Short mmCIF file of C-alpha atoms and ligand atoms in Angstrom, two decimals:
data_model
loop_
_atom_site.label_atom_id
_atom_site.label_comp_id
_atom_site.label_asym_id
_atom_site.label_seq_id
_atom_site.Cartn_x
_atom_site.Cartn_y
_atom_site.Cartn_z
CA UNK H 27 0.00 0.00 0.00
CA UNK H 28 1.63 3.38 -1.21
CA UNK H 29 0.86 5.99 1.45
CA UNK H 30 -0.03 9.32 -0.77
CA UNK H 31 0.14 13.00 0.76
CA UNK H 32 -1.49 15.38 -1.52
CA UNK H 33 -0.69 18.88 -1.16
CA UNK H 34 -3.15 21.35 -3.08
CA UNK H 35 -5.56 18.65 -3.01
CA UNK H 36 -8.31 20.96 -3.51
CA UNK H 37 -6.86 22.33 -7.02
CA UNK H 38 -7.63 20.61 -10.45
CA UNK H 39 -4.46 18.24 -10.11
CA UNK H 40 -5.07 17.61 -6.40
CA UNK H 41 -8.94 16.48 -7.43
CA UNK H 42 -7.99 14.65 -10.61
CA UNK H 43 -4.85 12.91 -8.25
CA UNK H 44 -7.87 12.04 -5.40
CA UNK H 45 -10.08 10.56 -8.15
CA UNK H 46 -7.54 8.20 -9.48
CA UNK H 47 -6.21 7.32 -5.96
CA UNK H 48 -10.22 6.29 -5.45
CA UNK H 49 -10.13 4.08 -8.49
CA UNK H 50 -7.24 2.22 -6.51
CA UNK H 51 -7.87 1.63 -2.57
CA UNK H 52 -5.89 -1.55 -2.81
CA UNK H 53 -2.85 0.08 -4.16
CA UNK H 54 -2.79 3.84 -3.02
CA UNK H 55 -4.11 5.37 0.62
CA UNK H 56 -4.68 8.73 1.34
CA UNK H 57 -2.70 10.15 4.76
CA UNK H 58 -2.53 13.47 4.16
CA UNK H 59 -4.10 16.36 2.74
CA UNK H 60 -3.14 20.12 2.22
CA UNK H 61 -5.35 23.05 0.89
CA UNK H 62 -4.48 26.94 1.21
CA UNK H 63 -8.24 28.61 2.27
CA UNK H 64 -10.72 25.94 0.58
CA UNK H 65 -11.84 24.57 4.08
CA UNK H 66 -15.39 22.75 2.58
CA UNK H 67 -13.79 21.13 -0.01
CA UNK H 68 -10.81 19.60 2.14
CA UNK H 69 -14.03 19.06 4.63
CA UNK H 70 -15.64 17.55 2.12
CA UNK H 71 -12.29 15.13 0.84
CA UNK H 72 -11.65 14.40 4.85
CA UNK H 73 -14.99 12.87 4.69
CA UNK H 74 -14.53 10.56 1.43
CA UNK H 75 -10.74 10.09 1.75
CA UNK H 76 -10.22 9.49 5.49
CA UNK H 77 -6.77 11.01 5.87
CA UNK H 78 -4.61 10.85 9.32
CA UNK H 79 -3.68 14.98 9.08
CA UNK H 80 -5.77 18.04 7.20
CA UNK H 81 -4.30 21.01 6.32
CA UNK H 82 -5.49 24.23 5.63
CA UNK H 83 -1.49 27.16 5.21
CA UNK H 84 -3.93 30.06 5.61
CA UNK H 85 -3.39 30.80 9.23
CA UNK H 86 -7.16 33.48 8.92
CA UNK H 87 -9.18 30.48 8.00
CA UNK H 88 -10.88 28.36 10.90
CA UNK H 89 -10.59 24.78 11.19
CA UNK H 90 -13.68 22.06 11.11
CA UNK H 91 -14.16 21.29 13.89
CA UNK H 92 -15.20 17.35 13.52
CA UNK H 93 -12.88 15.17 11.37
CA UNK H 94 -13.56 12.07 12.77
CA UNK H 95 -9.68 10.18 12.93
CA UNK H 96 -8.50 13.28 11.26
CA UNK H 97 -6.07 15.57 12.77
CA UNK H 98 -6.62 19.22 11.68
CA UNK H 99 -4.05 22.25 11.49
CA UNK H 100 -3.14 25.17 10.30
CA UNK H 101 -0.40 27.35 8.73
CA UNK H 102 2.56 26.99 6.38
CA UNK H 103 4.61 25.23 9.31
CA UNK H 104 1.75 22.25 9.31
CA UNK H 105 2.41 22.05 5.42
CA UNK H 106 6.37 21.71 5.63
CA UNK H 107 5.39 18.86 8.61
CA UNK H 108 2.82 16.75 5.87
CA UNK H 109 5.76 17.14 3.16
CA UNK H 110 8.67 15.43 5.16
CA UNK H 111 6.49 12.97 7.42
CA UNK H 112 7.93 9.88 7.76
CA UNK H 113 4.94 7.91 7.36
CA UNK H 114 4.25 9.59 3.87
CA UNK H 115 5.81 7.21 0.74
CA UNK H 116 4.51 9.81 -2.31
CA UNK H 117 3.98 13.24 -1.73
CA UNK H 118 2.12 14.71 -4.40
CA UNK H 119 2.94 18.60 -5.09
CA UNK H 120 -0.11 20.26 -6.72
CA UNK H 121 0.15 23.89 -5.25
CA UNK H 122 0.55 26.70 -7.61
CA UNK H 123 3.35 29.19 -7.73
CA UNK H 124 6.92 29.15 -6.31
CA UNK H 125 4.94 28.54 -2.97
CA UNK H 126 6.13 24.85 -3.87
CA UNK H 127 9.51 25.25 -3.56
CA UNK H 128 9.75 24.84 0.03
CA UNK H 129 7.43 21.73 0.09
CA UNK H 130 9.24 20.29 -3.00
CA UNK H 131 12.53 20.51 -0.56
CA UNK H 132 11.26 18.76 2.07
CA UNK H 133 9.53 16.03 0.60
CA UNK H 134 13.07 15.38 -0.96
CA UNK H 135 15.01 15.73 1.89
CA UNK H 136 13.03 13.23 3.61
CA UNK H 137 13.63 10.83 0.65
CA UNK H 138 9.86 10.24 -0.07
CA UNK H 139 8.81 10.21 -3.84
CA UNK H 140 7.77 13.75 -4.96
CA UNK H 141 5.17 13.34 -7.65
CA UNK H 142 5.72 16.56 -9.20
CA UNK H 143 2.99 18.82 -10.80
CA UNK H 144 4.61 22.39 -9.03
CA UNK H 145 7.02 23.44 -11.72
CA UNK H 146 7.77 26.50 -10.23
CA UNK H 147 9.42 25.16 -7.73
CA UNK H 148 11.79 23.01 -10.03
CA UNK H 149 12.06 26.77 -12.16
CA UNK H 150 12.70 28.90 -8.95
CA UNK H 151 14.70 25.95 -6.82
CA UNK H 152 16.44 24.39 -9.57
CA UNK H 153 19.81 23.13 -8.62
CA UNK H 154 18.41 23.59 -4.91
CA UNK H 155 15.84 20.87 -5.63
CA UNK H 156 18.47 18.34 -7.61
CA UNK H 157 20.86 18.70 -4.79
CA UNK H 158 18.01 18.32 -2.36
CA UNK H 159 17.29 14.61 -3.85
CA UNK H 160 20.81 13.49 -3.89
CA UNK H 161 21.07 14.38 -0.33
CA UNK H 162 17.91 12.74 0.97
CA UNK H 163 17.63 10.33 -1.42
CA UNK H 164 14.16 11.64 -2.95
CA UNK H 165 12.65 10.68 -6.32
CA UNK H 166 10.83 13.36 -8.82
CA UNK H 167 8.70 11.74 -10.81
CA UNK H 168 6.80 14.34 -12.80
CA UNK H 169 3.32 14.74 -13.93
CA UNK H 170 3.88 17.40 -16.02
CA UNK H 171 1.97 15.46 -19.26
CA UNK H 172 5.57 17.02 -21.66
CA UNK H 173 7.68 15.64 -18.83
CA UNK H 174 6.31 12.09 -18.09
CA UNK H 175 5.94 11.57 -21.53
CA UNK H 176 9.98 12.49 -21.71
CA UNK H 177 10.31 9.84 -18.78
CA UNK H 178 8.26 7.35 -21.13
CA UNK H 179 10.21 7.33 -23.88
CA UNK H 180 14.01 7.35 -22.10
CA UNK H 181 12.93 4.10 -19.96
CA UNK H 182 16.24 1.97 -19.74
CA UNK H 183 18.42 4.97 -22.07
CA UNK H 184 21.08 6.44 -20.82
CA UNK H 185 20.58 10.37 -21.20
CA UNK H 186 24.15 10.30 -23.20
CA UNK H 187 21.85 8.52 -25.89
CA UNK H 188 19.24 11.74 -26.29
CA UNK H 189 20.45 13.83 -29.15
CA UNK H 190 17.32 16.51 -28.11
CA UNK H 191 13.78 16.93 -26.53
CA UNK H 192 10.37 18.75 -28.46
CA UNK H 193 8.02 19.76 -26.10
CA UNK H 194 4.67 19.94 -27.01
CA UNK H 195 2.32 22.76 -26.94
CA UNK H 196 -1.51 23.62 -27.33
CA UNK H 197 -0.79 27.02 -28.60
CA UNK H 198 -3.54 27.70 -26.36
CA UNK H 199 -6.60 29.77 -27.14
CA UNK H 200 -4.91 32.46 -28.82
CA UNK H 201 -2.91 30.85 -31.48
CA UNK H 202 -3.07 32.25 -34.41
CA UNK H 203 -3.89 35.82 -33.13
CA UNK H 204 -0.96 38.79 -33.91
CA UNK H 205 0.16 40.44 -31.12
CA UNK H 206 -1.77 43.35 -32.31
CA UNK H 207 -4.83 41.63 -31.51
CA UNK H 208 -4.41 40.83 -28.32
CA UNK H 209 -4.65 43.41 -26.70
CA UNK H 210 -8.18 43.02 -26.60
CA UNK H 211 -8.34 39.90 -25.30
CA UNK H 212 -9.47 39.89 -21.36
CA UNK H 213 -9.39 36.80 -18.95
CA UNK H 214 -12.23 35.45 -19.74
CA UNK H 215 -11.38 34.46 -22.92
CA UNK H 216 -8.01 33.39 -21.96
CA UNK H 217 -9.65 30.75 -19.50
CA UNK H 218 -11.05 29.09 -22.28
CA UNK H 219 -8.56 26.65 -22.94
CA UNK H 220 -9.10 24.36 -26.22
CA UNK H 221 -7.52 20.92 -24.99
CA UNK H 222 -7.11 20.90 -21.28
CA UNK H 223 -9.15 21.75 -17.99
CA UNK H 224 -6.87 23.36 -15.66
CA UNK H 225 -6.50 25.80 -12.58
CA UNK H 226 -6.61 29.29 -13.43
CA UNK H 227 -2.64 30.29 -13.39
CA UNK H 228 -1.75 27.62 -15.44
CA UNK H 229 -4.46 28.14 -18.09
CA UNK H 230 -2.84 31.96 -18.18
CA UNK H 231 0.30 30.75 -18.85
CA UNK H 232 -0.94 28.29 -21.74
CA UNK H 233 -2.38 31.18 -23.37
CA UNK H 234 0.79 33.38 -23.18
CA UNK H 235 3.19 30.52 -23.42
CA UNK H 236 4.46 31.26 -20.25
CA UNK H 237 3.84 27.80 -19.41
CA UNK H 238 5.85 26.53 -21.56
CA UNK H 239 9.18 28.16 -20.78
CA UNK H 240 8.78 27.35 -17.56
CA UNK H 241 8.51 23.70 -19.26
CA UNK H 242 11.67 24.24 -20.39
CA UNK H 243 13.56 24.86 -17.46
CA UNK H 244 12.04 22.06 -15.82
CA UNK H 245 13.76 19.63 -18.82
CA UNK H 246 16.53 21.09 -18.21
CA UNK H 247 16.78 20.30 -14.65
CA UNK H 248 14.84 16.90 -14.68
CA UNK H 249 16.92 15.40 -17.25
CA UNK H 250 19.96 17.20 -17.26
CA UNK H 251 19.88 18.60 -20.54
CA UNK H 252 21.42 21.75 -22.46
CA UNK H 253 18.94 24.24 -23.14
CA UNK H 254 19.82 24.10 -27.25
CA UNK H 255 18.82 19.95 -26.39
CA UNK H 256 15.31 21.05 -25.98
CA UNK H 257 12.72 22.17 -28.45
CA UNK H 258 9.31 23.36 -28.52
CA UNK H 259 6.77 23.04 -31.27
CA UNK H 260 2.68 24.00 -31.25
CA UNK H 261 0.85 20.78 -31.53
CA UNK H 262 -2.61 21.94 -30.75
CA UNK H 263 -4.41 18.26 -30.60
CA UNK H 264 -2.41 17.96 -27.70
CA UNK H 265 -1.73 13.92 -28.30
CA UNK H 266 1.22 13.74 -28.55
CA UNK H 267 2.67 14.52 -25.39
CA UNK H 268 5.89 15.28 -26.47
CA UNK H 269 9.03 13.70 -28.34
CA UNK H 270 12.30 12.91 -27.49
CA UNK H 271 15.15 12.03 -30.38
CA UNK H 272 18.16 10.11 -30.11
CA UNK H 273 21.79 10.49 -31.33
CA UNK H 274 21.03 8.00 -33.83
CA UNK H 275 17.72 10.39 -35.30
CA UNK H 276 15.36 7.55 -34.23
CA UNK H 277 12.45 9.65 -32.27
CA UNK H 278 9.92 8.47 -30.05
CA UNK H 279 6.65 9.92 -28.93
CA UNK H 280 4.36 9.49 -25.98
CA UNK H 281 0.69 9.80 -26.70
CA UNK H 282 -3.06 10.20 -25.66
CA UNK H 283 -5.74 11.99 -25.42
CA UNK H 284 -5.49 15.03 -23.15
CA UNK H 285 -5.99 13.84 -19.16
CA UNK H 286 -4.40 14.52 -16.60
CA UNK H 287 -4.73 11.38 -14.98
CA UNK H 288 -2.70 9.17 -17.02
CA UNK H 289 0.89 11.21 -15.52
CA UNK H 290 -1.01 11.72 -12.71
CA UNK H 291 -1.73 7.56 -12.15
CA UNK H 292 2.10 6.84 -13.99
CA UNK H 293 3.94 9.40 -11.37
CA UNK H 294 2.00 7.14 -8.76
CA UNK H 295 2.81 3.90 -9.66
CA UNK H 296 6.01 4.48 -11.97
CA UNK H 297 8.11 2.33 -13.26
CA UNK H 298 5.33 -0.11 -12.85
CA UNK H 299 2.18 0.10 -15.47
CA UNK H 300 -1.51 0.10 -13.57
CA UNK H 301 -4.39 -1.19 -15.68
CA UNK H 302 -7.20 1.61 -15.14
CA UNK H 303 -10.33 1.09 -17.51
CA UNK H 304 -11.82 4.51 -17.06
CA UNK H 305 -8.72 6.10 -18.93
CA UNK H 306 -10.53 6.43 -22.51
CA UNK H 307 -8.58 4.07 -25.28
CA UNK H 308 -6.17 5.71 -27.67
CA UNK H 309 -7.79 5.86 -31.54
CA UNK H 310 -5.51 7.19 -33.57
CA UNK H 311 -8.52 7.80 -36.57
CA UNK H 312 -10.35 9.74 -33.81
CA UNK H 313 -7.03 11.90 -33.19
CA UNK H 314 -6.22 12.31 -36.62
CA UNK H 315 -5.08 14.59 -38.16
CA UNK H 316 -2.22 15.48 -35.87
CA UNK H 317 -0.62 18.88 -36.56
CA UNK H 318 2.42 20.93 -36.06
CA UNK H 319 3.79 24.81 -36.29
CA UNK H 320 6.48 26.73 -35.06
CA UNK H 321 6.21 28.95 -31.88
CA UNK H 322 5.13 32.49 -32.92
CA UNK H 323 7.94 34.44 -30.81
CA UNK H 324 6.36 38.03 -31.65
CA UNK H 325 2.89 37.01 -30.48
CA UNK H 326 3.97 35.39 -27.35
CA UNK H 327 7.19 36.59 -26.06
CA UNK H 328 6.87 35.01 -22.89
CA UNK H 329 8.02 31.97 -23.78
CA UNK H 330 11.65 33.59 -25.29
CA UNK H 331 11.90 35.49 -22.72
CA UNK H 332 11.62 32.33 -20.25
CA UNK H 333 13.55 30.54 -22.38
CA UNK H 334 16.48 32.89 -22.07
CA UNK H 335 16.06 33.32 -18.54
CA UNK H 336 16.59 29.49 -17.93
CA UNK H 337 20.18 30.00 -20.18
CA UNK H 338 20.94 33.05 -18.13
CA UNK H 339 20.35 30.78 -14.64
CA UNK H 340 21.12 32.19 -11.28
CA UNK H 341 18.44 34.65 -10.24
CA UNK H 342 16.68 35.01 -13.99
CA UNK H 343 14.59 31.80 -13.44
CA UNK H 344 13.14 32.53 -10.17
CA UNK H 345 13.12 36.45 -11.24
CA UNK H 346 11.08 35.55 -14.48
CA UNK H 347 8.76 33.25 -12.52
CA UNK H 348 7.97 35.88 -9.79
CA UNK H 349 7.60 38.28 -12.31
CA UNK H 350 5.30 36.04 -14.54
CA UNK H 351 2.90 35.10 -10.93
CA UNK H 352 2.28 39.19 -10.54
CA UNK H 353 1.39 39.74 -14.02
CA UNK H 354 -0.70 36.87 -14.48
CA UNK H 355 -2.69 37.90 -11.26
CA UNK H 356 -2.67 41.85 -12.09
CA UNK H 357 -4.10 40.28 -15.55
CA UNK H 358 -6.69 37.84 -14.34
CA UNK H 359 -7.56 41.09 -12.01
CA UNK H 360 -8.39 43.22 -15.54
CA UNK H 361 -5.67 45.55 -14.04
CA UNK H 362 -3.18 45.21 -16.83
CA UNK H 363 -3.83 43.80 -20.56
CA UNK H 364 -2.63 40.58 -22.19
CA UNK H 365 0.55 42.02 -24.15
CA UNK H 366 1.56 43.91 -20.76
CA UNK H 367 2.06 40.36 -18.51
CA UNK H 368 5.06 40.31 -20.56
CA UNK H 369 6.36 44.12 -20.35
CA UNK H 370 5.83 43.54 -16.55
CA UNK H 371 8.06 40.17 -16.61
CA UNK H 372 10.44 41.77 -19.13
CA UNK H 373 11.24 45.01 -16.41
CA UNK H 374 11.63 42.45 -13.43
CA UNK H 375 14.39 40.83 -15.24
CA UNK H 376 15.93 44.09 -16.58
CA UNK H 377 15.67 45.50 -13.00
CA UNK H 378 16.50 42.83 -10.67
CA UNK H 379 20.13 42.43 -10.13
CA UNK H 380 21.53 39.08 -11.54
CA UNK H 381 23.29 36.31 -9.15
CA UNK H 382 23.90 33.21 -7.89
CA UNK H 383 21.14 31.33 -6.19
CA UNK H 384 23.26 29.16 -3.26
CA UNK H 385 20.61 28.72 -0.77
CA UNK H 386 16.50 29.02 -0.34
CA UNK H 387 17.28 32.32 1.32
CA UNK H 388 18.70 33.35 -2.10
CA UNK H 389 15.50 32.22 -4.20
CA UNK H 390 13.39 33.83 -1.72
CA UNK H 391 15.22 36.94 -1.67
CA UNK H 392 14.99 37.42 -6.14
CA UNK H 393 11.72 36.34 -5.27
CA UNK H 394 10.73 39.08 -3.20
CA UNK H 395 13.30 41.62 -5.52
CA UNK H 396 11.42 40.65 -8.45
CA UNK H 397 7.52 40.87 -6.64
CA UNK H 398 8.50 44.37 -5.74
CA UNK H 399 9.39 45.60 -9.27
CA UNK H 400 6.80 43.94 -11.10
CA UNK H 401 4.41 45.57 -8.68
CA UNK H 402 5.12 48.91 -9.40
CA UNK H 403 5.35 47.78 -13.44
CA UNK H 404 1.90 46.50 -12.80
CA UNK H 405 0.69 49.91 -10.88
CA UNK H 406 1.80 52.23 -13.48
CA UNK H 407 0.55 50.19 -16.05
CA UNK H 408 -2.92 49.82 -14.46
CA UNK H 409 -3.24 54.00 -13.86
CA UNK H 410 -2.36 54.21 -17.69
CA UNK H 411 -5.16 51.85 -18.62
CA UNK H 412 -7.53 53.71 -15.78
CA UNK H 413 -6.52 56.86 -17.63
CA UNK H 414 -7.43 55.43 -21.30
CA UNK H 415 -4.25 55.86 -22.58
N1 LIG T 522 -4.04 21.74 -13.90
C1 LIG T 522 -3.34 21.02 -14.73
O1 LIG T 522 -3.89 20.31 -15.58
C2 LIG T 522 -1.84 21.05 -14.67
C3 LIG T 522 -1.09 20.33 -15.61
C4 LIG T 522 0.29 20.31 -15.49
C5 LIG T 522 0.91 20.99 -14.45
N2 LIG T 522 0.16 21.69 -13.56
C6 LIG T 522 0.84 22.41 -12.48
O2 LIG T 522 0.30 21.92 -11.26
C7 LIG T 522 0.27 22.95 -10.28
C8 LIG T 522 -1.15 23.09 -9.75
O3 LIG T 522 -1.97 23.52 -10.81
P1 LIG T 522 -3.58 23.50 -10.69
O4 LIG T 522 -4.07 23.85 -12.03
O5 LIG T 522 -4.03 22.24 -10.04
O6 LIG T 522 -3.80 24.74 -9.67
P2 LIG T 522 -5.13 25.15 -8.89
O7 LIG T 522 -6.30 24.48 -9.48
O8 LIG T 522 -5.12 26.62 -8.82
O9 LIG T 522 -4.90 24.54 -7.42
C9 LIG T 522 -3.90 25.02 -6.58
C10 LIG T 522 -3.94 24.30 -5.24
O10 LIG T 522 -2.91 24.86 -4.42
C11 LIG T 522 -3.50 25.40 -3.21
N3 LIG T 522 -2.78 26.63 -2.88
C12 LIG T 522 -2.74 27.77 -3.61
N4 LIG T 522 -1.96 28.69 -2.98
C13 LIG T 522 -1.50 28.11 -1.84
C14 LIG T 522 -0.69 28.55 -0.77
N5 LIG T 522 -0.18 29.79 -0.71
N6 LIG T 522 -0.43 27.67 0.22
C15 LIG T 522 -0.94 26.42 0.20
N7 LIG T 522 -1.75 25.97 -0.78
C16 LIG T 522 -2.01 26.79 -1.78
C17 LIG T 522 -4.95 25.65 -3.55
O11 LIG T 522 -5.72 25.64 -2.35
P3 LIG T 522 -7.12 26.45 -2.24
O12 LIG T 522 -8.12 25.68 -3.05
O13 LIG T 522 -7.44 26.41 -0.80
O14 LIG T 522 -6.87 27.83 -2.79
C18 LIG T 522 -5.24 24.47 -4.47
O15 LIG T 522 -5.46 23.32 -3.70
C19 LIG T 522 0.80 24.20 -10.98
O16 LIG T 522 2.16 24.34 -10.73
C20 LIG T 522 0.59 23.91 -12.45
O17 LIG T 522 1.51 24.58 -13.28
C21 LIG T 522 -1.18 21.73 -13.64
#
């Protein structure tokens, strides 16, 4: 029996992670679960899931009182406690934003499986988090879909064997649009995401490409690769889950229809393959025709701009992710318009001082550096769009 923490269980990873868990009591058991301020819904999964511990990191939000065998707390401490328990075997990280990071470090340290969904924290920790699962002896196993299709396709091959990676992308709901045009696109519209059913942050960053730059720094530190080893291409069927070629040109793909509970059920269970008859059969008539473009780097420059800040290393990853958090929040606020999330990322990285990142207190510091300029981006840019302009 694999003991399973969930943290962010009340997000669209954490539900799609507790729904596939249910389809397997005999293999996977729920001991743990972690929300921020959603206290029915974790009420609600306490119920169905019987954990040991409940968590709810907002310290202003009051606890259930009745949890029947569950133990209920609060704050960011009691979150740090469920991510390096000892009697945890997979801790699944499904929070959103570099909030991860220290999580993502514990759960390593403690040398329990970290099934991976928080990419932030691999973009803002990077060589923190490697060096944290050497130490402790942890495992990422990702459930990025890009990522654990990567995973798929190098089983048994040594990484001296991969000649490059292509990352797959949607495109999202604006590809195809000039940047021109979108500036009148508002959240809303951005929400609507063609292939996949997602939280709100990441379904901003799909439709800026945000997302997948940050993609690409998490290759990089997941498999050890060079940043000109990894590729990204719109594929906007979103089957194929991405490709990885050898030094030999042979390629292979991973592919499916869009869910997130095939990673989510292979991050679980990996190396080992669980039958699950709910996940729908692959038909590759049904999926046809399967199409690909380039990346339209005018449109969305987000993703070059990520891109480059994952060569540049240091501070520029966790600067461009703290950057990328405000202006996806000032944007889903309709303080700041869709071609501005990127002016605000672009002056956090031209502003912020570059550096090594040795230490959390590092990444947390750029963090906070890069919060504080893209704030003020995000304030004059709002009183320009207040004053028409
Ligand atoms: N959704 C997908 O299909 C998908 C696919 C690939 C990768 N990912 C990655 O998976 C991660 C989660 O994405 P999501 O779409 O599931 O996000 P989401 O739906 O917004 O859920 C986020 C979860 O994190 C919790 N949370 C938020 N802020 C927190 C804080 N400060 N402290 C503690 N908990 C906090 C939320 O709790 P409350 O409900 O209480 O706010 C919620 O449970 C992201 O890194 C995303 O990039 C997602």
């Amino acid at each position: 029996m694999i003991r399973v923490a969930i943290l962010g269980s009340t997000g669209s990873i954490g539900r799609s992670a507790l729904e596939v868990i249910a389809r397997h009591p005999d293999r996977f058991r729920v001991v743990a679960l972690a929300a921020n301020r959603s206290a029915e819904e974790l009420g609600a999964q306490v119920q169905r899931f019987s954990p040991e511990r409940a968590v709810l990191c907002h310290d202003g939000v009051s606890l259930p009182t009745s949890g029947g065998g569950t133990a209920w707390s609060s704050g960011r401490s009691a979150l740090l406690d469920v991510a390096e328990a000892p009697d945890v075997d997979v801790v699944v990280n499904a929070l959103v934003g570099a909030v991860g990071l220290e999580p993502t470090l514990r759960a390593l340290l403690a040398g329990h499986r970290l099934a991976l969904a928080n990419k932030e924290s691999l973009v803002a920790g990077g060589r923190l988090v490697t060096d944290a699962a050497k130490r402790g002896g942890g495992e990422i196993v990702p459930i990025d879909s890009e990522h654990s299709a990567i995973l798929q396709c190098l089983a048994g091959y040594p990484a001296s064997s991969v000649q490059r990676v292509v990352l797959t992308a949607s495109g999202g709901p604006f590809r195809g649009r000039s940047r021109d045009e979108l500036w009148r696109v508002g959240p809303e519209e951005a929400l609507r995401h063609p292939t996949w059913d997602m939280g709100a942050k990441i379904t901003i960053d799909s439709s800026t490409l945000a997302n997948k730059a940050l993609e690409v720094i998490e290759a990089h530190y997941l498999y050890g690769l060079g940043y000109d080893q990894i590729d990204a291409v719109v594929h906007p069927q979103s089957v194929i889950h991405s490709f990885v070629e050898f030094v030999d040109g042979s390629v292979l793909a991973q592919l499916g229809f869009p869910t997130m509970e095939l990673p989510i059920l292979y991050a679980l269970s990996h190396p080992e393959r669980v039958v699950d008859a709910t996940l729908q059969t692959y038909d590759p008539v049904r999926a046809s025709p399967l199409t690909f473009e380039p990346i339209d780097h005018a449109a969305f420059p987000l993703f070059g701009l990520g891109a480059e800040a994952g060569r540049r290393g240091g501070r520029a990853p966790v600067v461009y992710n703290a950057g990328n958090e405000v202006a996806v929040q000032a944007f889903l606020e309709g303080r700041i318009r869709f071609p501005e999330m990127a002016d605000v990322v672009n002056e956090a990285m031209e502003q912020v001082g570059s550096g090594d990142v040795r230490s959390v207190e590092d990444v947390l510091s750029a963090d906070a550096d890069a919060r504080r300029v893209a704030a003020v981006s995000v304030q004059r840019l709002a009183a320009a769009v207040g004053a028409g302009s």
